[in-house]
XYZ file of N, CA and C in Angstrom:
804
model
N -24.941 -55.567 -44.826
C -24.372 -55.334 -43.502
C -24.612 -56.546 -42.598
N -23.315 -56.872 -41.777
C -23.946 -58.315 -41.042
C -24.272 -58.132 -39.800
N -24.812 -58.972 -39.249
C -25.671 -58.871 -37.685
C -24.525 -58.494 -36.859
N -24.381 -57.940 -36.123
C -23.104 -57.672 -34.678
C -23.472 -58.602 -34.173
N -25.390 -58.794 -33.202
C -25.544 -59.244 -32.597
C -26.801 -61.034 -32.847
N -26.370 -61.670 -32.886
C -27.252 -63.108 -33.654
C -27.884 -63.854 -32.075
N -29.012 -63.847 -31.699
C -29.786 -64.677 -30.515
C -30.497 -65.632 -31.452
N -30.622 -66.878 -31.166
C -31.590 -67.723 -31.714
C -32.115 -68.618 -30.755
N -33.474 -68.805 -30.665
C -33.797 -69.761 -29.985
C -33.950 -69.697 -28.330
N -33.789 -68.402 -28.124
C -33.061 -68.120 -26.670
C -34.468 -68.966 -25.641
N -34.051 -69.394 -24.380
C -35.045 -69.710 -23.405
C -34.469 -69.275 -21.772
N -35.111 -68.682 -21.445
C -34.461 -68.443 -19.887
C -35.906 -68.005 -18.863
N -35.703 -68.776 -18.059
C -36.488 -68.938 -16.927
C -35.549 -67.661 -15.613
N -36.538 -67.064 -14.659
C -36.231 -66.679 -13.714
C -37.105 -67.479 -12.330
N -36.470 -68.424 -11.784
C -36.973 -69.124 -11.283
C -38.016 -70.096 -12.123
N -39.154 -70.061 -11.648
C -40.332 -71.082 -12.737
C -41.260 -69.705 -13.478
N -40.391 -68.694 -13.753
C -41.180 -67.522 -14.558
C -40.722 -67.784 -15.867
N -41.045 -68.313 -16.659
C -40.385 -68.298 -18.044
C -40.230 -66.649 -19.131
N -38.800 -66.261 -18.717
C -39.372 -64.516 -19.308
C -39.124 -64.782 -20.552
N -38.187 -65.618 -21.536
C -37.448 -65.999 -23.011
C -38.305 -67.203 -23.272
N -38.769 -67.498 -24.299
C -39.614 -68.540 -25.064
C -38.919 -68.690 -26.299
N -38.001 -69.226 -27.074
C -37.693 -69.639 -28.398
C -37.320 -68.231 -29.092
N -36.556 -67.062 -28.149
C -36.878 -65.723 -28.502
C -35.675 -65.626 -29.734
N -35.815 -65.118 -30.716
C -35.000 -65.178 -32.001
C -34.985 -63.401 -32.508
N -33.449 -62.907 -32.258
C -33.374 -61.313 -32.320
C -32.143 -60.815 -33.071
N -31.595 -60.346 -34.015
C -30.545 -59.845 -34.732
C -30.549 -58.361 -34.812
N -29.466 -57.753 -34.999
C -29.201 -56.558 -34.358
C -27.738 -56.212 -35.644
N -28.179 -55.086 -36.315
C -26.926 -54.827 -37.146
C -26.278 -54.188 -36.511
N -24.707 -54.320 -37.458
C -24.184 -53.757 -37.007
C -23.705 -52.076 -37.417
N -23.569 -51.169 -36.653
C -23.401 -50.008 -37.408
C -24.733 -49.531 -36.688
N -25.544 -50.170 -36.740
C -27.240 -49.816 -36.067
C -27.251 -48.855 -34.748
N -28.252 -47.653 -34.827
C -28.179 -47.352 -33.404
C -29.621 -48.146 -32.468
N -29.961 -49.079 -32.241
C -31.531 -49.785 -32.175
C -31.306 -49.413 -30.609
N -33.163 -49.091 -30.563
C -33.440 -48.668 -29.039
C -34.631 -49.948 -28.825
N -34.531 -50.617 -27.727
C -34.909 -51.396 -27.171
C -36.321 -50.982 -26.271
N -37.584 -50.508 -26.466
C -38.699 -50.288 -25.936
C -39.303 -50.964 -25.624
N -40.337 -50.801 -23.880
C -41.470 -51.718 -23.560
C -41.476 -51.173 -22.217
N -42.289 -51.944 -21.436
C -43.127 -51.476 -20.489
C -42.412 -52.299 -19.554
N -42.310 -51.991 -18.036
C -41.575 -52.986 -17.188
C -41.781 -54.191 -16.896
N -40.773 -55.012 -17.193
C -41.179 -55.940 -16.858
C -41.312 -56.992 -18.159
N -40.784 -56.510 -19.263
C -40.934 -56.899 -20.526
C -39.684 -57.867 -20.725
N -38.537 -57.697 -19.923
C -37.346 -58.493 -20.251
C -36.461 -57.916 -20.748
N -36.507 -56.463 -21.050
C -35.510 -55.685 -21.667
C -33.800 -55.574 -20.892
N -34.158 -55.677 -19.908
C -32.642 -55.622 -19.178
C -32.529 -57.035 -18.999
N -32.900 -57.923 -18.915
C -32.555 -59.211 -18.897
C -31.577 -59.681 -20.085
N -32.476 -59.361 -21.339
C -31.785 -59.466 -22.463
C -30.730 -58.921 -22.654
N -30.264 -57.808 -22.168
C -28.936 -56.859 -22.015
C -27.819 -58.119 -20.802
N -28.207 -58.324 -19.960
C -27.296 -58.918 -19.471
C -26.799 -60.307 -19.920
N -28.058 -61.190 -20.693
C -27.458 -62.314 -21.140
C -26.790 -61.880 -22.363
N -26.972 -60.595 -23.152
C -26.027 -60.720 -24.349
C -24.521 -60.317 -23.534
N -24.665 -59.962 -22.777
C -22.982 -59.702 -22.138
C -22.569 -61.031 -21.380
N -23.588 -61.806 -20.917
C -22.695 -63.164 -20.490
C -23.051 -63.405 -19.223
N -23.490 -61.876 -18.452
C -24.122 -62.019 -16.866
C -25.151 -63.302 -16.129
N -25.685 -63.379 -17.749
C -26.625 -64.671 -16.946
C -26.493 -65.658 -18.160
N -27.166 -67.300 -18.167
C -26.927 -68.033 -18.722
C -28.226 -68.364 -19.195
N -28.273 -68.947 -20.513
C -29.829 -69.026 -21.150
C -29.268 -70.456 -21.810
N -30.522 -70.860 -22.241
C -30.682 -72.132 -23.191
C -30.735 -71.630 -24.634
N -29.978 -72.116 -25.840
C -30.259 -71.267 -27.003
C -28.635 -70.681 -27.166
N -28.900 -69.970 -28.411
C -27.351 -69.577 -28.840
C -27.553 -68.177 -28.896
N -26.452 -67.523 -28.750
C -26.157 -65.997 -28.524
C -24.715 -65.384 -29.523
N -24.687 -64.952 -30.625
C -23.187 -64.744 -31.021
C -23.474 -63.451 -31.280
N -22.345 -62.686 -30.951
C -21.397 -61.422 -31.010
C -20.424 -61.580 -31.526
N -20.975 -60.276 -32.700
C -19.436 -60.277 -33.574
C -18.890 -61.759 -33.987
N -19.921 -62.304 -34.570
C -19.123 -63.864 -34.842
C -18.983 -64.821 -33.718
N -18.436 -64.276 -32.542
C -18.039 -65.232 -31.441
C -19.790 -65.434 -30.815
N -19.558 -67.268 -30.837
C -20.853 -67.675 -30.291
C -20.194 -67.600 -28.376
N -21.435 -67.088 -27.639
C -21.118 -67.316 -26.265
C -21.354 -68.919 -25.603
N -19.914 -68.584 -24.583
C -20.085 -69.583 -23.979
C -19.013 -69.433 -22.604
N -18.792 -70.717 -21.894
C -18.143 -70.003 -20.567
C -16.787 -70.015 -21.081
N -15.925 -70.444 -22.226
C -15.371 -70.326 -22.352
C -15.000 -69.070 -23.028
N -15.804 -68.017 -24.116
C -15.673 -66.833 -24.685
C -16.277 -65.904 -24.396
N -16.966 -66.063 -23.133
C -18.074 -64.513 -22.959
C -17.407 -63.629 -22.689
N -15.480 -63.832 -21.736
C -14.949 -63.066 -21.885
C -14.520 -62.072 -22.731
N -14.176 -62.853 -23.532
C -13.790 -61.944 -25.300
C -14.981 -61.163 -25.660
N -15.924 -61.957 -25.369
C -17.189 -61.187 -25.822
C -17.130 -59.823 -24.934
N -17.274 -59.260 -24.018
C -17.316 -58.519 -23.233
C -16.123 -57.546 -23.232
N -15.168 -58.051 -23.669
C -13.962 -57.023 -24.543
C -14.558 -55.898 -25.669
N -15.623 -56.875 -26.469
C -16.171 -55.641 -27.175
C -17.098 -54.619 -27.133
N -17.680 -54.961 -25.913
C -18.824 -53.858 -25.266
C -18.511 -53.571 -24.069
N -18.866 -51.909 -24.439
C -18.980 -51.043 -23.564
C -20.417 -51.126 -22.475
N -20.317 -51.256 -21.334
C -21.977 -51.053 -20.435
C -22.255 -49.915 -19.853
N -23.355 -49.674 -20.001
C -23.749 -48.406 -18.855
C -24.863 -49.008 -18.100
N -24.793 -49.468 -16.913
C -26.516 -50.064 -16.220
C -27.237 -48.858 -15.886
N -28.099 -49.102 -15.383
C -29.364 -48.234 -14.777
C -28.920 -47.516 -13.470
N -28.369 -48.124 -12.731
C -27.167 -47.822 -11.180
C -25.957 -47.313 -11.506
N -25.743 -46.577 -11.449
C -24.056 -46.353 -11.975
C -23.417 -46.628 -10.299
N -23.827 -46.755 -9.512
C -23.460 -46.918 -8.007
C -22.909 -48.221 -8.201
N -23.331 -48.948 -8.962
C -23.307 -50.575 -9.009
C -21.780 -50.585 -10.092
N -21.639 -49.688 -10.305
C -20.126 -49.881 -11.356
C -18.835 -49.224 -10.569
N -19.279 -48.318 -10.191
C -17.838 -47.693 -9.234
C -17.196 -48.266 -8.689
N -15.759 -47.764 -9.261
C -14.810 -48.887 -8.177
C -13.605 -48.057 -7.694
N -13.415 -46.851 -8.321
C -12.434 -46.437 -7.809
C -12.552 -44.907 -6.874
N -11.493 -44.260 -6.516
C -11.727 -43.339 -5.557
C -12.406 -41.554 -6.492
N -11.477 -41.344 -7.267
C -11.739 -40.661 -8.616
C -12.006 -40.797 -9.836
N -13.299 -39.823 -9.873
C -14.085 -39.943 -11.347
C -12.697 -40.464 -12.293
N -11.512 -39.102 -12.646
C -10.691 -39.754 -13.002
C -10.021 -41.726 -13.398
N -9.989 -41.586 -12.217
C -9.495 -42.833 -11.720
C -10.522 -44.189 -12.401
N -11.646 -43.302 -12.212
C -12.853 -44.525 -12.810
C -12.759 -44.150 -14.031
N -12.373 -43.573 -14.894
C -12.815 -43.416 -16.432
C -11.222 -44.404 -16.783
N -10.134 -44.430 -16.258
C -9.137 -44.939 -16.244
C -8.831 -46.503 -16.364
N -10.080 -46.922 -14.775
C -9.834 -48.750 -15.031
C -9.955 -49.204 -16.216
N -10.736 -49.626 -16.589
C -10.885 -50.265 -17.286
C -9.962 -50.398 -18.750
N -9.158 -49.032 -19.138
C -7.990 -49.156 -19.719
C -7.060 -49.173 -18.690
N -6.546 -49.415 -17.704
C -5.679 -50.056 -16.952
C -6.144 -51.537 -17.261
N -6.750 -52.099 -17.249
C -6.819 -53.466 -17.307
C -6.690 -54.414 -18.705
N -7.195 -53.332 -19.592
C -6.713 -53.422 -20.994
C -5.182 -53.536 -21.336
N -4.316 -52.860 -20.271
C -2.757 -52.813 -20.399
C -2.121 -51.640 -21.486
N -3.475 -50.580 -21.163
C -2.708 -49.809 -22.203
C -1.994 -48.741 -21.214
N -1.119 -47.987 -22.419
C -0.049 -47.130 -22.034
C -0.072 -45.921 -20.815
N 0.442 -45.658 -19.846
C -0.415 -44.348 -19.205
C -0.245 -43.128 -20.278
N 0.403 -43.051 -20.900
C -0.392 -41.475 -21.691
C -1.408 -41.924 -22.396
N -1.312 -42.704 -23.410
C -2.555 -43.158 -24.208
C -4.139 -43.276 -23.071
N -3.893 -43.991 -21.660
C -4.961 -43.582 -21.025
C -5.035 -41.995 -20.640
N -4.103 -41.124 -20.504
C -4.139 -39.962 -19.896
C -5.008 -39.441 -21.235
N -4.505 -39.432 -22.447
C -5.373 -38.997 -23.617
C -6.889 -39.351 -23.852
N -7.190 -40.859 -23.412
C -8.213 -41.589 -23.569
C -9.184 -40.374 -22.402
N -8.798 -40.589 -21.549
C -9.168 -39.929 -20.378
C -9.494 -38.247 -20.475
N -8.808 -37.734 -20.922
C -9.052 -36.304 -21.641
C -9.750 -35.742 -22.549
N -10.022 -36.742 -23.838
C -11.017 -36.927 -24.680
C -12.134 -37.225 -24.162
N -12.674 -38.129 -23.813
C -14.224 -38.656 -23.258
C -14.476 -37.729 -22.175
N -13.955 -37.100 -21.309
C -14.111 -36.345 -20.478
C -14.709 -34.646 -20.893
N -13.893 -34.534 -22.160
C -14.154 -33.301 -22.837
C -15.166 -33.785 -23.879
N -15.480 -34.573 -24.212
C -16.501 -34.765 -25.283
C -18.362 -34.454 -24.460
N -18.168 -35.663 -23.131
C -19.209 -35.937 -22.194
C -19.256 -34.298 -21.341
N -18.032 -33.308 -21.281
C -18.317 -32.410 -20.725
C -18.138 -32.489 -19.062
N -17.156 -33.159 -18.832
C -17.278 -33.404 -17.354
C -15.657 -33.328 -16.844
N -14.647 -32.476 -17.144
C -13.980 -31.929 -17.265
C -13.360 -31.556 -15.672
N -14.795 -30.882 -15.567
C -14.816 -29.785 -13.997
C -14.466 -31.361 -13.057
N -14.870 -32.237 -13.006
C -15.203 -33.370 -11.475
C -14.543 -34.300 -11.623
N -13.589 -34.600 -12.766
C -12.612 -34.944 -12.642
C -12.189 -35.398 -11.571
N -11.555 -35.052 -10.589
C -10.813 -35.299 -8.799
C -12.086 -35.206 -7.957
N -13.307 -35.387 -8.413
C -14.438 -35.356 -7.407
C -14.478 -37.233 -7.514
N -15.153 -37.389 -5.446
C -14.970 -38.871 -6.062
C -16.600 -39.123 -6.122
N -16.376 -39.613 -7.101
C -18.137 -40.789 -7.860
C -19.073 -40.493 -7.119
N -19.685 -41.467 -6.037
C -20.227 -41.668 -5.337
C -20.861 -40.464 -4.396
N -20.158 -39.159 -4.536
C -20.630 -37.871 -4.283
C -21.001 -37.217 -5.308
N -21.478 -37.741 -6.406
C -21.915 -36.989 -7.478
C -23.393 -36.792 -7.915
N -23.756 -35.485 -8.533
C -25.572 -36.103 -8.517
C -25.662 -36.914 -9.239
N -27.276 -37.767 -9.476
C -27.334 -39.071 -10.165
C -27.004 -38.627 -11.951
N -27.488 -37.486 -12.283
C -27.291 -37.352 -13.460
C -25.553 -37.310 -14.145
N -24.986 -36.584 -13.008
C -23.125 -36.863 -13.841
C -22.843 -38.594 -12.913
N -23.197 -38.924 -12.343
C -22.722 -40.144 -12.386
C -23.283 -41.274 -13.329
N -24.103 -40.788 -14.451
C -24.445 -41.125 -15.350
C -23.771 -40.999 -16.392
N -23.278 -39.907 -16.345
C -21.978 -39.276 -17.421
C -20.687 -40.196 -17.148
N -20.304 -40.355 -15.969
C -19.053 -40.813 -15.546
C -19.248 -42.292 -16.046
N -20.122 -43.032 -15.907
C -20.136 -44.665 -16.382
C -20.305 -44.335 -17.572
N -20.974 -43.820 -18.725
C -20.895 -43.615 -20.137
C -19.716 -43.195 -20.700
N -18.427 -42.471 -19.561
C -17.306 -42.328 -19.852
C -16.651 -43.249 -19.901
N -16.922 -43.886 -18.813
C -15.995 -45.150 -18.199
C -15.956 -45.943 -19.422
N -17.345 -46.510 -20.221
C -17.620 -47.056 -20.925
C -17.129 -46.982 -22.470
N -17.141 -45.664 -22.762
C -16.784 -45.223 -24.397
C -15.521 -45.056 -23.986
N -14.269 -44.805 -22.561
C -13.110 -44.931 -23.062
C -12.194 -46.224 -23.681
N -12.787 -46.920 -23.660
C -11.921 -48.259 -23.564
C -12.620 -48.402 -25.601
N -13.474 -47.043 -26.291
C -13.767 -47.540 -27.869
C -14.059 -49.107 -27.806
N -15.280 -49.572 -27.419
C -16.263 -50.544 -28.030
C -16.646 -50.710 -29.312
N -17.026 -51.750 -29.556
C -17.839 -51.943 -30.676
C -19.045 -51.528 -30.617
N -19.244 -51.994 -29.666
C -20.974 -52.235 -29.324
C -20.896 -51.384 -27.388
N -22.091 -50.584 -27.904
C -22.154 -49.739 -26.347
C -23.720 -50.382 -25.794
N -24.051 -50.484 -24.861
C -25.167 -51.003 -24.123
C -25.893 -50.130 -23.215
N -26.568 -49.137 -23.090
C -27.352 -48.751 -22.537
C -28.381 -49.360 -22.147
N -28.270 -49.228 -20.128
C -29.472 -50.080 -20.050
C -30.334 -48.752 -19.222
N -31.604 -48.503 -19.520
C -31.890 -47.030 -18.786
C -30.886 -46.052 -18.241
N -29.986 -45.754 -19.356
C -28.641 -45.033 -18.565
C -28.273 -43.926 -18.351
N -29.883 -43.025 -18.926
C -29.742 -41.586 -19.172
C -30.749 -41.310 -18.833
N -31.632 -41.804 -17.834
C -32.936 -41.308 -16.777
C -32.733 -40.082 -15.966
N -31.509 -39.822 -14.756
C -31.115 -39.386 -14.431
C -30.395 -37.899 -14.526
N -30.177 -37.503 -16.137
C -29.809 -36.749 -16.767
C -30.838 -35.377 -17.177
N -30.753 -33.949 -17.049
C -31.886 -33.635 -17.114
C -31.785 -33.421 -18.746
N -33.280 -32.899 -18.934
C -33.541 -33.203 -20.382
C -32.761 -32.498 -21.808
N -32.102 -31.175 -21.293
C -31.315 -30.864 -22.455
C -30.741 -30.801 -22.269
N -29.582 -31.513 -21.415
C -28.259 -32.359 -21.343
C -28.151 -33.298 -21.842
N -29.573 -34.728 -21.476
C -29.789 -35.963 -22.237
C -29.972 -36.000 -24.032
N -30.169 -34.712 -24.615
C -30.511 -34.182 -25.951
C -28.741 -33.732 -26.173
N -28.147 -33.359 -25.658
C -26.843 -33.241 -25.677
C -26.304 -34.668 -26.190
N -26.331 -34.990 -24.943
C -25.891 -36.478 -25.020
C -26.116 -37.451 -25.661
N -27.765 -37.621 -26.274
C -28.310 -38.613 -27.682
C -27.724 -38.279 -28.757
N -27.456 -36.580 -29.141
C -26.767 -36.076 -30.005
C -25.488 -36.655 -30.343
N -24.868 -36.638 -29.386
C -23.245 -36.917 -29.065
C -22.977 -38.389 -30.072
N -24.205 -39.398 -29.084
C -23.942 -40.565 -29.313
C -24.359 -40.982 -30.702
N -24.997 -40.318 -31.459
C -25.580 -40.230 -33.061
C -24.180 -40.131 -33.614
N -23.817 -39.017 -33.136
C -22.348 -38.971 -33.822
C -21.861 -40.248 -33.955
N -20.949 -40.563 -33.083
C -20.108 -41.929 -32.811
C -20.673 -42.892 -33.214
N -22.157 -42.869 -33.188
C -22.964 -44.046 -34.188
C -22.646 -44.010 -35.817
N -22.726 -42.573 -36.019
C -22.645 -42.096 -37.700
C -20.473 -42.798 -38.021
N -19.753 -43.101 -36.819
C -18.343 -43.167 -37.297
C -18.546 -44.520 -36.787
N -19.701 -45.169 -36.379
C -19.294 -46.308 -36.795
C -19.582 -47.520 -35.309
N -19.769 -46.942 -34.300
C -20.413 -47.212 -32.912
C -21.338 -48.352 -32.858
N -21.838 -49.170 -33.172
C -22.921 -50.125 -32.550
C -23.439 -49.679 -31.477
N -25.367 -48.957 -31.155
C -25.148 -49.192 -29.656
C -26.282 -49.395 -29.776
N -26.856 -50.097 -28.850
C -28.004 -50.451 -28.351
C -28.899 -49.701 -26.871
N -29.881 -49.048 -27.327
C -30.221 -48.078 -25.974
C -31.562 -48.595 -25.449
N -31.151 -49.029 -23.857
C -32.353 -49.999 -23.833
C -33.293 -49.085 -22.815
N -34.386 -48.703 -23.107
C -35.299 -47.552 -22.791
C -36.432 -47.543 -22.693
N -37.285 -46.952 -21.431
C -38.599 -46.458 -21.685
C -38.857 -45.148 -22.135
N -38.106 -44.346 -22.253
C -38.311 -43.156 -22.985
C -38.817 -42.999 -24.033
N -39.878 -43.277 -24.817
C -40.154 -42.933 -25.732
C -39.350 -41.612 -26.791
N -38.877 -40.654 -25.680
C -38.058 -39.638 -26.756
C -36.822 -39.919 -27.267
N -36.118 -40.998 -26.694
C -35.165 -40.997 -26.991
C -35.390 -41.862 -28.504
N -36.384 -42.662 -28.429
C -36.324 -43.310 -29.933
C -36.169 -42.741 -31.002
N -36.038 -40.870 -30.893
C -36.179 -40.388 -32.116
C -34.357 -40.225 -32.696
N -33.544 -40.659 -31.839
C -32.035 -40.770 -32.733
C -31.600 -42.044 -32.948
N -32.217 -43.239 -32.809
C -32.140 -44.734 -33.232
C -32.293 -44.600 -34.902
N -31.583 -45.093 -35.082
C -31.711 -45.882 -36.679
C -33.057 -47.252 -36.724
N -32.866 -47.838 -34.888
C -34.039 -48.727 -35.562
C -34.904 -48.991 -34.306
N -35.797 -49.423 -33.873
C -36.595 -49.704 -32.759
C -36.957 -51.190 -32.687
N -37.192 -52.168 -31.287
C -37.348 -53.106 -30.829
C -38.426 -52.552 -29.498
N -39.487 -53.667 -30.353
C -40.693 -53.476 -29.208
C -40.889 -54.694 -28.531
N -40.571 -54.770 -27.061
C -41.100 -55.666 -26.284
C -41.845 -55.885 -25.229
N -42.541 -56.813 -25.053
C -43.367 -57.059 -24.108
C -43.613 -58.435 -23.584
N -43.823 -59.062 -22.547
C -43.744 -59.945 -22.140
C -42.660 -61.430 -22.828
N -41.600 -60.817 -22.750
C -40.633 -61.591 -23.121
C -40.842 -61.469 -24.645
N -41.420 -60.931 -25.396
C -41.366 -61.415 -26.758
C -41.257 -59.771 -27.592
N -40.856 -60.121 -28.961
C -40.139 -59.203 -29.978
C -41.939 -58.799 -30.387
N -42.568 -58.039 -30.205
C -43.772 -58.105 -30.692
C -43.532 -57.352 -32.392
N -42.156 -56.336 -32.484
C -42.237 -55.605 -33.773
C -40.951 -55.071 -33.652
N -40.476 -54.605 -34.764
C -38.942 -54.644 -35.107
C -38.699 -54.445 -36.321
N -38.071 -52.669 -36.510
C -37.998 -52.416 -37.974
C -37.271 -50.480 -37.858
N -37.183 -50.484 -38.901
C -36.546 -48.909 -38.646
C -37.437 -48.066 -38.106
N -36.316 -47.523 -37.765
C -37.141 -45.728 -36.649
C -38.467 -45.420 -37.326
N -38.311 -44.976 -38.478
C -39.300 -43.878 -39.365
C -40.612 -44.933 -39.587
N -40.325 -45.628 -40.003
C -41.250 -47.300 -40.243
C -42.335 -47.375 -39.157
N -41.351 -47.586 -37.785
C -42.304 -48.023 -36.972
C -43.218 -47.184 -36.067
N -42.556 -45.837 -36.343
C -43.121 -44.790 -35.530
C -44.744 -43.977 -36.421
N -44.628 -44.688 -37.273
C -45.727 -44.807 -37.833
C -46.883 -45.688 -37.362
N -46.446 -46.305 -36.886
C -47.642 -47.347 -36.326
C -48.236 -47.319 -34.979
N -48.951 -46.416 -34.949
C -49.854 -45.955 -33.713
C -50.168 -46.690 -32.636
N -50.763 -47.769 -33.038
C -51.896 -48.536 -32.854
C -50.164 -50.500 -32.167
N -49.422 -50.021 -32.434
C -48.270 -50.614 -31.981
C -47.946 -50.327 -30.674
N -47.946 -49.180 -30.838
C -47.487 -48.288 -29.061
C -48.362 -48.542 -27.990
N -49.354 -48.014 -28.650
C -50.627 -48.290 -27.810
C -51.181 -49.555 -27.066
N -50.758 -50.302 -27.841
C -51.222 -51.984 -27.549
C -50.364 -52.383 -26.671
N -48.981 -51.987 -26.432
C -48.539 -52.314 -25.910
C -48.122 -51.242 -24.661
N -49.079 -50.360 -24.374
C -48.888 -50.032 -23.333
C -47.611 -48.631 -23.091
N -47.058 -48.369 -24.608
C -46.135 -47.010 -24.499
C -46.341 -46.018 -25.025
N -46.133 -44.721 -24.890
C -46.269 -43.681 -25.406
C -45.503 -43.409 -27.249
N -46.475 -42.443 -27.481
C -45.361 -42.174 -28.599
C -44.355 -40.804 -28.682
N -43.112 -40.645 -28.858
C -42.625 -39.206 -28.645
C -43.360 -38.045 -29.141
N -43.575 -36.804 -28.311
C -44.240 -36.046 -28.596
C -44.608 -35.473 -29.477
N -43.207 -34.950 -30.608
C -43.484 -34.351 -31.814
C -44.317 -35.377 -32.868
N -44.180 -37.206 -32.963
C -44.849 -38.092 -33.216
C -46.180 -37.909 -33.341
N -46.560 -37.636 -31.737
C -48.136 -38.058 -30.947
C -48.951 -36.351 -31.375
N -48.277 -35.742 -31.872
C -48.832 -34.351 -32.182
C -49.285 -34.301 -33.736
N -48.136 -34.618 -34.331
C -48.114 -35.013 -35.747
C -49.542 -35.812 -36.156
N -49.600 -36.921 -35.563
C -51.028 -37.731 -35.632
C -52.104 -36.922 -35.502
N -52.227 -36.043 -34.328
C -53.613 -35.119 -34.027
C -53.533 -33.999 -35.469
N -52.622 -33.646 -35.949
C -52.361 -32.354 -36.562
C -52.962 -32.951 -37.967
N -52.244 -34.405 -38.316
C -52.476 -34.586 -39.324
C -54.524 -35.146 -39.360
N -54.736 -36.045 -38.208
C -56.162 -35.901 -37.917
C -57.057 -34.744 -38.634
N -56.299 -33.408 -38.480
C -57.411 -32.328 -38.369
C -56.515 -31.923 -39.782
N -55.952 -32.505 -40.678
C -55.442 -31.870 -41.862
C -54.647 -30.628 -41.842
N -53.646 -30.437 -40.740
C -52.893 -29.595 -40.610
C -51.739 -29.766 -41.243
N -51.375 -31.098 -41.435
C -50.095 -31.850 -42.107
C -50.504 -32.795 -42.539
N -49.450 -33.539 -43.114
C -50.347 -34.591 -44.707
C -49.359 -35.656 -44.458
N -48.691 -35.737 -43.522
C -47.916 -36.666 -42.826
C -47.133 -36.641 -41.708
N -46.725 -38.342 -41.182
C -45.931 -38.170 -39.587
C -44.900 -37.162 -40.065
N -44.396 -36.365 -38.751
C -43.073 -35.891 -38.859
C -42.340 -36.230 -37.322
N -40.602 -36.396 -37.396
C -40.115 -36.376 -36.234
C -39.293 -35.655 -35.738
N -39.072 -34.613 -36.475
C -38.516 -33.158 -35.630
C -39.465 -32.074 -35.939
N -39.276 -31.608 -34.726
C -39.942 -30.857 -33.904
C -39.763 -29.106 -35.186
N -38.881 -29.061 -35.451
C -38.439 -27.398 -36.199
C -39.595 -28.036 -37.669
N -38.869 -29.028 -38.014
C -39.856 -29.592 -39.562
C -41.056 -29.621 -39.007
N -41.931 -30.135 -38.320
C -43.173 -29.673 -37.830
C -43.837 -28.175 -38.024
N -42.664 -27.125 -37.255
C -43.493 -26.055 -37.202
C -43.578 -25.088 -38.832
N -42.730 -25.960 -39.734
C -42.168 -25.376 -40.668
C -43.390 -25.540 -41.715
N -43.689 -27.262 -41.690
C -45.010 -27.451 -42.011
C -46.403 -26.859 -41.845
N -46.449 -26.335 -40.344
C -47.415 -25.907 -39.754
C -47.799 -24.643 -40.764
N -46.598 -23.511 -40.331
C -46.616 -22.029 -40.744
C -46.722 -22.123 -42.214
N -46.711 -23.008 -43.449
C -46.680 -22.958 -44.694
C -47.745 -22.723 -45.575
């Protein structure tokens, strides 16, 4: 399988803060990889220079195309964004209307958007607010509405940058669900997170901290490594951090990461 996403060498200063050092990161494609660390680690930084927002020293290619000021456009054709603000993306008067731009600008057909628009709307469940406008919405569906905005226009690659904080928790379990799917047909996405729970529907995990890749390897792999989390200052998801105590006291004879297989173990 080949990389979607190829960084080599990256260096980027914020002012005289050096947050990128020689940072070297590949990212498959097909992958669902969640991006973990503590604030302040560079995780959204890195999200915006792979879209082109900011400029680094070092090479960056997507999908083959190396960035530059001449292709970051193209580049940005193939990803979908969701930021942390969805306030910061709104542009139009209706939710509608906002799930719409961005295939308006694509030049596609109005039914094909009216369809586009009907689908993601009914998938995300947001159906009802439709003709409600944005900006009067609670923070959690205007979280929905930019993840719409985002998956209508079918990306390659989707970008979550903390984009499902806002969401309460078994809606956001809705919604990781959802996006497993569309990962399983074929989605690239990258979910860039302090949540520790959400790492449990990634195919792979990225641990960072002070600008650097400290560890990087599949879900099941790394969630094994205790003494990883810890060092760096994050939690581990609960059914994880239980699993460890359980297995401590010989209740179970290994990690587990769902929660039903746990109790199944337990009662046996």
């Amino acid at each position: 399988m080949k990389n979607i996403v190829e960084i080599k060498n990256l260096d980027f200063k914020y002012g005289e803060k050096q947050i990128f050092d020689k940072l070297t990161l590949n990212i498959q494609e097909g992958s669902f990889t969640s991006i973990i660390g503590p604030n302040g680690s560079g995780k959204s930084t890195l999200m915006k220079l792979i879209v082109g927002l900011l400029k680094a020293e070092g090479t960056i290619i997507v999908d083959d195309i190396t960035m530059s000021q001449d292709t970051y456009k193209d580049i940005r054709k193939k990803i979908g964004i969701v930021f942390e603000n969805p306030d910061n993306q709104f542009v139009s008067e209706t939710v509608m209307d906002e799930i719409a731009f961005s295939l308006e600008n694509m030049n596609c057909e109005k039914k094909e958007i009216r369809e586009r628009v009907k689908e993601v709307s009914a998938l995300l469940g947001i159906e009802s607010i439709l003709e409600k406008e944005p900006h009067s919405l609670s923070g959690g569906q205007k979280e929905l509405v930019s993840l719409a905005s985002a998956l209508a226009s079918k990306p390659q690659i989707l970008i979550l940058d903390e984009a499902l904080d806002m969401i309460d928790n078994n809606r956001r379990e809705d919604i990781l669900n959802i996006l497993t799917e569309l990962n399983k047909e074929g989605l690239t996405i990258i979910n860039i997170t302090h949540n520790s729970e959400e790492l449990l529907y990634g195919t792979n995990i990225i641990v960072m901290n002070d600008g650097e890749i400290k560890e990087q390897g599949k879900t099941k792999e790394l969630l094994r490594k205790e003494k990883l989390f810890k060092n760096n200052g994050l939690e581990l998801p609960f059914v994880v951090d239980l699993s460890y105590k359980l297995k401590y006291y010989g209740l179970v004879d290994d990690i587990v990461l769902d929660m039903d297989e746990l109790v199944d173990k337990i009662w046996k």
